[in-house]
Tab-separated table of C-alpha atoms in Angstrom:
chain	number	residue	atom	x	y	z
A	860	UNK	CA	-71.884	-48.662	-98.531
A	861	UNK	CA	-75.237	-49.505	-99.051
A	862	UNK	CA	-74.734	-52.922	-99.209
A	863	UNK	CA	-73.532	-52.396	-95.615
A	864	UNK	CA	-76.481	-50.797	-94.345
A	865	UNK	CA	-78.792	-53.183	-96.039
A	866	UNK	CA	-77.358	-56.420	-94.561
A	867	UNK	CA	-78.141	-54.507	-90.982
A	868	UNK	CA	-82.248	-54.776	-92.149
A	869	UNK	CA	-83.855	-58.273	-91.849
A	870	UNK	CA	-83.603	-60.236	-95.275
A	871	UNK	CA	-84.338	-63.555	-95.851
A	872	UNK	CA	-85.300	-65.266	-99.176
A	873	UNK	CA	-86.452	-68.351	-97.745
A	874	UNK	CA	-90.216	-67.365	-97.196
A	875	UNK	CA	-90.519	-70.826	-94.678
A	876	UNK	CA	-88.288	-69.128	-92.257
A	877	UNK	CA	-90.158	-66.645	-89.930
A	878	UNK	CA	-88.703	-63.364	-88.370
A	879	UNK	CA	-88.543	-65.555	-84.836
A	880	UNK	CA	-86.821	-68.438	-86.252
A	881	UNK	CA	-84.372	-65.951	-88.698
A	882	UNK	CA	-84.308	-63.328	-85.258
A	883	UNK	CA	-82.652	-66.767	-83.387
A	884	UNK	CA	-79.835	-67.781	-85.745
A	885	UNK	CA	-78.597	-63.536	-85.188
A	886	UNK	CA	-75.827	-63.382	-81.997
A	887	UNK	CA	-73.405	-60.615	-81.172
A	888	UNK	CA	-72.264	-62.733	-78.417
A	889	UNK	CA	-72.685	-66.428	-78.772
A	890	UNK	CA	-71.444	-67.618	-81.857
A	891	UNK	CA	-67.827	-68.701	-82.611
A	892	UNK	CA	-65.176	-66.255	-84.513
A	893	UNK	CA	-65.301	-69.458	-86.973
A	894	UNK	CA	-69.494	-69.640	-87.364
A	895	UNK	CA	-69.861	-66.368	-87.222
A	896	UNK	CA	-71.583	-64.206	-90.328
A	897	UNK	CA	-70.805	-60.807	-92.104
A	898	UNK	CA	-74.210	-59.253	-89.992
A	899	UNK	CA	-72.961	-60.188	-87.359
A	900	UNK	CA	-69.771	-58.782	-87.563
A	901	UNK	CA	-70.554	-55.901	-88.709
A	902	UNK	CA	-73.444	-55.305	-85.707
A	903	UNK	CA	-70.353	-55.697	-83.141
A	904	UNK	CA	-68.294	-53.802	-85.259
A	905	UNK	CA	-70.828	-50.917	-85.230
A	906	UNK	CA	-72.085	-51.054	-81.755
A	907	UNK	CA	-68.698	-51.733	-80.352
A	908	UNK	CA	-66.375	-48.888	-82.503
A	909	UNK	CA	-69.359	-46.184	-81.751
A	910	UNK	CA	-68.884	-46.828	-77.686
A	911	UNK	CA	-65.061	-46.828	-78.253
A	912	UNK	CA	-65.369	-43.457	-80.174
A	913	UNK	CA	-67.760	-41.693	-77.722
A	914	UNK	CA	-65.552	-42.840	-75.047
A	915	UNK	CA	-62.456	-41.662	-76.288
A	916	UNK	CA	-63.660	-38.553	-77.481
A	917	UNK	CA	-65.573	-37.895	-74.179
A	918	UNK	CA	-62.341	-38.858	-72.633
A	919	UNK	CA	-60.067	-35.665	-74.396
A	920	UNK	CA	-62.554	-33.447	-73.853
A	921	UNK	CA	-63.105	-34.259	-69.893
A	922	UNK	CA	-59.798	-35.190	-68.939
A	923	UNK	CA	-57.600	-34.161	-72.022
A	924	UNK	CA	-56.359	-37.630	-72.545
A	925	UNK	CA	-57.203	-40.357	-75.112
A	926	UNK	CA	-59.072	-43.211	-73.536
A	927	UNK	CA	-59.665	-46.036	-75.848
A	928	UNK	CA	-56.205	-46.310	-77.114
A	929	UNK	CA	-52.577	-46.508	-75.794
A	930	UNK	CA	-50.465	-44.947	-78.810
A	931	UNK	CA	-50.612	-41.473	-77.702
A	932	UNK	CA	-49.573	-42.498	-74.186
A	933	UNK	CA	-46.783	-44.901	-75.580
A	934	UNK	CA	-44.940	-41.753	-77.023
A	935	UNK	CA	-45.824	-39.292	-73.728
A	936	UNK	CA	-44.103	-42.212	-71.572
A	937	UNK	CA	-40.817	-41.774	-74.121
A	938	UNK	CA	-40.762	-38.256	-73.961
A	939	UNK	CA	-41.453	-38.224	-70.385
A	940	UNK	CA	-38.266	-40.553	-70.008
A	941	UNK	CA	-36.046	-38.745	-72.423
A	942	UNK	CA	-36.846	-35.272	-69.844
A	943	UNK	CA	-36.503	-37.462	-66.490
A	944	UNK	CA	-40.224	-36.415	-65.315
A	945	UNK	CA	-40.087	-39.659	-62.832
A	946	UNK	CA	-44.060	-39.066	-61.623
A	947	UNK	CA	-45.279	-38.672	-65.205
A	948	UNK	CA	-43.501	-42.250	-66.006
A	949	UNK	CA	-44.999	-43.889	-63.326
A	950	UNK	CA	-48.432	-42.309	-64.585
A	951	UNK	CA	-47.939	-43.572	-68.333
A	952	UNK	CA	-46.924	-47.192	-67.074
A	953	UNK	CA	-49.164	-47.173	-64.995
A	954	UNK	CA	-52.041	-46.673	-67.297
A	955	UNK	CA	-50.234	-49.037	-70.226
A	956	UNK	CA	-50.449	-51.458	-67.319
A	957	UNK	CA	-54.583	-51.099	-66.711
A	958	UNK	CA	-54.837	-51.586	-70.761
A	959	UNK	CA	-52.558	-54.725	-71.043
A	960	UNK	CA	-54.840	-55.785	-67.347
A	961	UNK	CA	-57.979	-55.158	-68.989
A	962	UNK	CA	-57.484	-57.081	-71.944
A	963	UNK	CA	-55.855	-59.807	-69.838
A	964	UNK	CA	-58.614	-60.237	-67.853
A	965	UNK	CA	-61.328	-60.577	-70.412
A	966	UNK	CA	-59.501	-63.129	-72.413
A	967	UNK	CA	-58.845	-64.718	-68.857
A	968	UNK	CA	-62.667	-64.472	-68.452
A	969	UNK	CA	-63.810	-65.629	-71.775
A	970	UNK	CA	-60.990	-68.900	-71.420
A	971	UNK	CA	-62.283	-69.865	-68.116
A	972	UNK	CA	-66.345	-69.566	-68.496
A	973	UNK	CA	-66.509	-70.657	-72.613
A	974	UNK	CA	-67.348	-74.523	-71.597
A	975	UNK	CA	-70.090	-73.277	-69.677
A	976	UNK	CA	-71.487	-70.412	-71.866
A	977	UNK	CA	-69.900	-69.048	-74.857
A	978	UNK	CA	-72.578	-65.895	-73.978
A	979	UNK	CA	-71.770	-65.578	-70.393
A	980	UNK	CA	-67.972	-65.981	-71.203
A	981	UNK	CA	-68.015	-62.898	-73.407
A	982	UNK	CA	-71.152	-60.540	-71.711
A	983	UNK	CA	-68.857	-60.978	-68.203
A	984	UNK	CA	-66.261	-58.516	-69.576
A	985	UNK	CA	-69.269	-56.313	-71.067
A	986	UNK	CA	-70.834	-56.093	-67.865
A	987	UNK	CA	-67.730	-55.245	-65.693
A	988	UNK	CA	-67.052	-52.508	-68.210
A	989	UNK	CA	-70.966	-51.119	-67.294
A	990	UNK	CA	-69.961	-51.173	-63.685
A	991	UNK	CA	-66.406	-49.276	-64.534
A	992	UNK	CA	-68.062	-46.966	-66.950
A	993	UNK	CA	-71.204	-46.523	-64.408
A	994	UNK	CA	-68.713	-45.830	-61.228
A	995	UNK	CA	-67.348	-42.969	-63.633
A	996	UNK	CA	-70.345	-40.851	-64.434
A	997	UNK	CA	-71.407	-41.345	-60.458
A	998	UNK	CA	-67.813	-40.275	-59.414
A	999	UNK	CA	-67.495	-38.013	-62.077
A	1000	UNK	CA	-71.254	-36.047	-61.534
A	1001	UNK	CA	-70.997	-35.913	-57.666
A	1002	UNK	CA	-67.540	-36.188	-56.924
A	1003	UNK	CA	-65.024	-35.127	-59.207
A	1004	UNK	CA	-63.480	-31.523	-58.101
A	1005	UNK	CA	-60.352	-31.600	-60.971
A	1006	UNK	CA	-57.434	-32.701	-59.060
A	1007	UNK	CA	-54.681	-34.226	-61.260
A	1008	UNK	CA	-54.660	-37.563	-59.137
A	1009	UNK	CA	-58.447	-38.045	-59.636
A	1010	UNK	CA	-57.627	-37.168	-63.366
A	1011	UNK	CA	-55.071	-39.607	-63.369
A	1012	UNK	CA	-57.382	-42.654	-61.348
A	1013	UNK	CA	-60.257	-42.083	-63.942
A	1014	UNK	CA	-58.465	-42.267	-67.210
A	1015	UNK	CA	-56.511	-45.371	-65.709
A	1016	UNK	CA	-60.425	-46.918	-64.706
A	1017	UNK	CA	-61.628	-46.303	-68.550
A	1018	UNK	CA	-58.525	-47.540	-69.671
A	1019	UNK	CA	-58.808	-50.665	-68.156
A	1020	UNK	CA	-62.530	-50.442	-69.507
A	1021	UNK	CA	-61.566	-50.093	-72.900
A	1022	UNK	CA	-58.739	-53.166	-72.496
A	1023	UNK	CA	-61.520	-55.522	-71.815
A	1024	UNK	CA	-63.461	-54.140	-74.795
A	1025	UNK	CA	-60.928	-54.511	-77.205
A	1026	UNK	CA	-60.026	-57.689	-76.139
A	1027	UNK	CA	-63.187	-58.820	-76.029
A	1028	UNK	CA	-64.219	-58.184	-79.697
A	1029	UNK	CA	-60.910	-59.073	-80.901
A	1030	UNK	CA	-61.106	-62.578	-79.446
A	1031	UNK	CA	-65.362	-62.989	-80.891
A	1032	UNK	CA	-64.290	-62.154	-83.809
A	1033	UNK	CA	-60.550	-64.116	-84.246
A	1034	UNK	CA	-58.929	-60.820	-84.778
A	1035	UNK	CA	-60.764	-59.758	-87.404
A	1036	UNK	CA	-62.725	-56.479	-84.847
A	1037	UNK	CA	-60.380	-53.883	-83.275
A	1038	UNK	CA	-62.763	-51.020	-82.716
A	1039	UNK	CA	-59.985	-48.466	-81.513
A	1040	UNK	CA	-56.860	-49.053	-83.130
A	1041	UNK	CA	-57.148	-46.841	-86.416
A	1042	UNK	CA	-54.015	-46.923	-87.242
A	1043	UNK	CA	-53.987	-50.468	-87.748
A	1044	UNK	CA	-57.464	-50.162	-88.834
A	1045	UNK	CA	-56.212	-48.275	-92.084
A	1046	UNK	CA	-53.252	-50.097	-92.566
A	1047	UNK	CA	-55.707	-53.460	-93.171
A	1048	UNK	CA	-58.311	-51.515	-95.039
A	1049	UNK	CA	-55.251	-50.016	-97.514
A	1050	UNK	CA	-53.687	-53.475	-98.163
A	1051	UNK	CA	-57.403	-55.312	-98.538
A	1052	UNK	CA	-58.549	-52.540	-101.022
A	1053	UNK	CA	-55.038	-52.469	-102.926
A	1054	UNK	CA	-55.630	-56.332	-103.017
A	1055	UNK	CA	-59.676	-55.796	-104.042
A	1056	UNK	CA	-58.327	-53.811	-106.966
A	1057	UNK	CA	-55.652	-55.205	-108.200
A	1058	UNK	CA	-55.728	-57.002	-111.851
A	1059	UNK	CA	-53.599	-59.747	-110.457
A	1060	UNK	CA	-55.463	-61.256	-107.502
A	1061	UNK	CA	-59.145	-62.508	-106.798
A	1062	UNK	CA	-61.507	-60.425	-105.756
A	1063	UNK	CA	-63.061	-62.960	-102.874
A	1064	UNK	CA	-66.011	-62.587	-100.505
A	1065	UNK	CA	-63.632	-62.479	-97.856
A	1066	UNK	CA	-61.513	-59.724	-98.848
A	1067	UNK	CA	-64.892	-57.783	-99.557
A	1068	UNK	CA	-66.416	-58.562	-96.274
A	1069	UNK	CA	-63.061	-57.248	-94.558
A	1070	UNK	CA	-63.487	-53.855	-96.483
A	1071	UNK	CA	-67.311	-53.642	-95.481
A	1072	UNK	CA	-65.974	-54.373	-91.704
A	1073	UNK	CA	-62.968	-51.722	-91.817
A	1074	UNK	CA	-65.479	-49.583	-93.134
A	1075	UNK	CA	-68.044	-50.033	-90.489
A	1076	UNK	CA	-65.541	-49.435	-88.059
A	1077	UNK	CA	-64.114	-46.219	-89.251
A	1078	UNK	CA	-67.436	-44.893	-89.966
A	1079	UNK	CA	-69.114	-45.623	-85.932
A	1080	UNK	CA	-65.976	-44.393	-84.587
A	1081	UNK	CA	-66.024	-41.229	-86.135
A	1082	UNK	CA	-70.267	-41.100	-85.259
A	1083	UNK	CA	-69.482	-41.987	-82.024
A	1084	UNK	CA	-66.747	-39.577	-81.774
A	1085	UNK	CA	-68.845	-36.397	-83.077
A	1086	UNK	CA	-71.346	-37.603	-80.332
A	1087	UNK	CA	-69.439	-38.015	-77.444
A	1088	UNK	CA	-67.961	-33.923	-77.646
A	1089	UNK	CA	-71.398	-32.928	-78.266
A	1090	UNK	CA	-72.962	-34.972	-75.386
A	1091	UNK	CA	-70.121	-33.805	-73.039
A	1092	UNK	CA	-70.480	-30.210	-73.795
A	1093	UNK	CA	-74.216	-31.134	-72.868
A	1094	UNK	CA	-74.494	-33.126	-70.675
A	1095	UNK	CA	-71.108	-32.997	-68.873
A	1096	UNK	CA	-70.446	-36.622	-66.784
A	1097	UNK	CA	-73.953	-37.800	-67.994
A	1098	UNK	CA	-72.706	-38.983	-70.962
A	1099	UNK	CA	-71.469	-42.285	-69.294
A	1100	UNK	CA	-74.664	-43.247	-68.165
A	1101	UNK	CA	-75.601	-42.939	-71.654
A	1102	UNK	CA	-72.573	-45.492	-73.130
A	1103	UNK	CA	-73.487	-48.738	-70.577
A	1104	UNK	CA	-77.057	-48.625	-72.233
A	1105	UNK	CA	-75.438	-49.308	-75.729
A	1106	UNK	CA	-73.364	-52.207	-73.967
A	1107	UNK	CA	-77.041	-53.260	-71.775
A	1108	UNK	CA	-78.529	-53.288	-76.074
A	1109	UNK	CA	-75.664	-56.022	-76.709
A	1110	UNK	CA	-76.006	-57.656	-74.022
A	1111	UNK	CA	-79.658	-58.062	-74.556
A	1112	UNK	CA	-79.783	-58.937	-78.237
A	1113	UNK	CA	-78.581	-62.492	-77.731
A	1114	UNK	CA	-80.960	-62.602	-75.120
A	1115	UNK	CA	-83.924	-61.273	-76.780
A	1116	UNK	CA	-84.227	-63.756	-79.589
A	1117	UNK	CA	-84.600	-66.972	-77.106
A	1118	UNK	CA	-87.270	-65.114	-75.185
A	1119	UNK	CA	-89.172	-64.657	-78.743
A	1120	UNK	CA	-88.528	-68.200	-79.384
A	1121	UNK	CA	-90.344	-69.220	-75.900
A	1122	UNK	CA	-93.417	-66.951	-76.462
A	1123	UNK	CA	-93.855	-68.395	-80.078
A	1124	UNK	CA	-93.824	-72.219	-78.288
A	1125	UNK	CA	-96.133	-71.183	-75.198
A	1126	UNK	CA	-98.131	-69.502	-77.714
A	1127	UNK	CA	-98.074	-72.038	-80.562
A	1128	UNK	CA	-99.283	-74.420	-77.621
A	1129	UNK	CA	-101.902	-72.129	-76.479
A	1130	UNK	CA	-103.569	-71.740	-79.660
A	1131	UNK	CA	-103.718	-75.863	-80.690
């Protein structure tokens, strides 16, 4: 583990290479799932699993329904079947539906705007899941008087949010990043360990740098989780103002090391 925290800290043995120049070669968001490092995996893992945790937690306490994930809702819509409940099937397929349209439309997204800008291919989904996640804590602080349809409308909105999320980082990072599944989550993380330890088989770098990944994930999910029930039973519907300003950070750390690069030329100019 601290391994993990320590490759979040600036390093750099090459004493040549500034904190500018090593700040500019760092992307959430712009580099391919094939050029991508272990840093900056694990920063999208981290930033990414916390939001999915606060959400979902946020979500059961609010609304009494998970929010980030589908499994839960997979076996309601059997049961619901099994006892003939016809309204509470169209409920569950409809919100399977706004998670399978979420994640369909960011890969849609990313596939249609990547020969432009690999950033502005994947920070599109990011930002329509501000604007969902925004629409929420307005609705939800001025607006929302408990009925079971506007229940229904705003766990089917953050669904949809969280199917463009998932999506998203799964596609960054080739598969490698779900930040809500936890089931598969610990599936992967078993068979990668069992395979770290075993006599028979190589202990790699990437086998390790899965584990340190899994573990990132598990660990921001369950932060993000303990947050989002104590923020709620704070701050009520406020707490999804706080989540878009965690998405706003992602968005602006690719974005933050070409504005250092620009200062560093006009003032590299300035002073000659």
């Amino acid at each position: 583990m601290a391994k993990i925290i320590s490759l979040f800290f600036f390093e750099t043995t090459n004493p040549r290479i500034s904190f500018i120049e090593y700040r500019c070669t760092l992307t959430m968001l712009r580099q391919a799932k094939e050029d991508r490092t272990l840093k900056e995996n694990l920063m999208l893992a981290s930033s990414t699993a916390f939001v999915s945790g606060v959400i979902n937690v946020a979500g059961v306490v609010a609304f009494l329904a998970f929010t980030s994930n589908i499994t839960g809702h997979v076996a309601n819509l059997a049961r619901h079947m099994v006892e003939q409940n016809l309204r509470e099937i169209m409920v569950f397929v409809l919100w399977l539906l706004l998670f399978f349209s979420g994640a369909f439309t960011s890969n849609f997204i990313i596939r249609s705007l990547e020969y432009k800008s690999r950033y502005r291919a994947h920070a599109t989904p990011i930002v329509i899941e501000i604007i969902i996640l925004l629409l929420v804590a307005v609705y939800g602080q001025h607006f929302y008087d408990e009925t079971r349809t506007e229940r229904e409308v705003v766990i089917g909105a953050m669904l949809f949010a969280m199917g463009l999320q998932n999506s998203l980082v799964s596609n960054i990072s080739g598969g490698l990043i779900k930040t809500s599944h936890l089931t598969g989550l610990f599936t992967d993380l078993g068979s990668e360990v069992a395979e770290w330890l075993h006599p028979a088989t190589q202990k790699t770098e990437v086998v390790r740098n899965k584990i340190f990944i899994r573990l990132t994930i598990l660990t921001f999910y369950i932060i993000g989780g303990i947050a989002g029930g104590y923020l709620f039973d704070r701050f009520d519907f406020l707490i999804f103002y706080f989540v878009p300003v965690i998405l706003l950070t992602i968005l602006y750390y690719d974005l933050s090391p070409l504005a250092l690069h620009k200062l560093s030329k006009l003032f590299g100019k300035g002073s000659n």
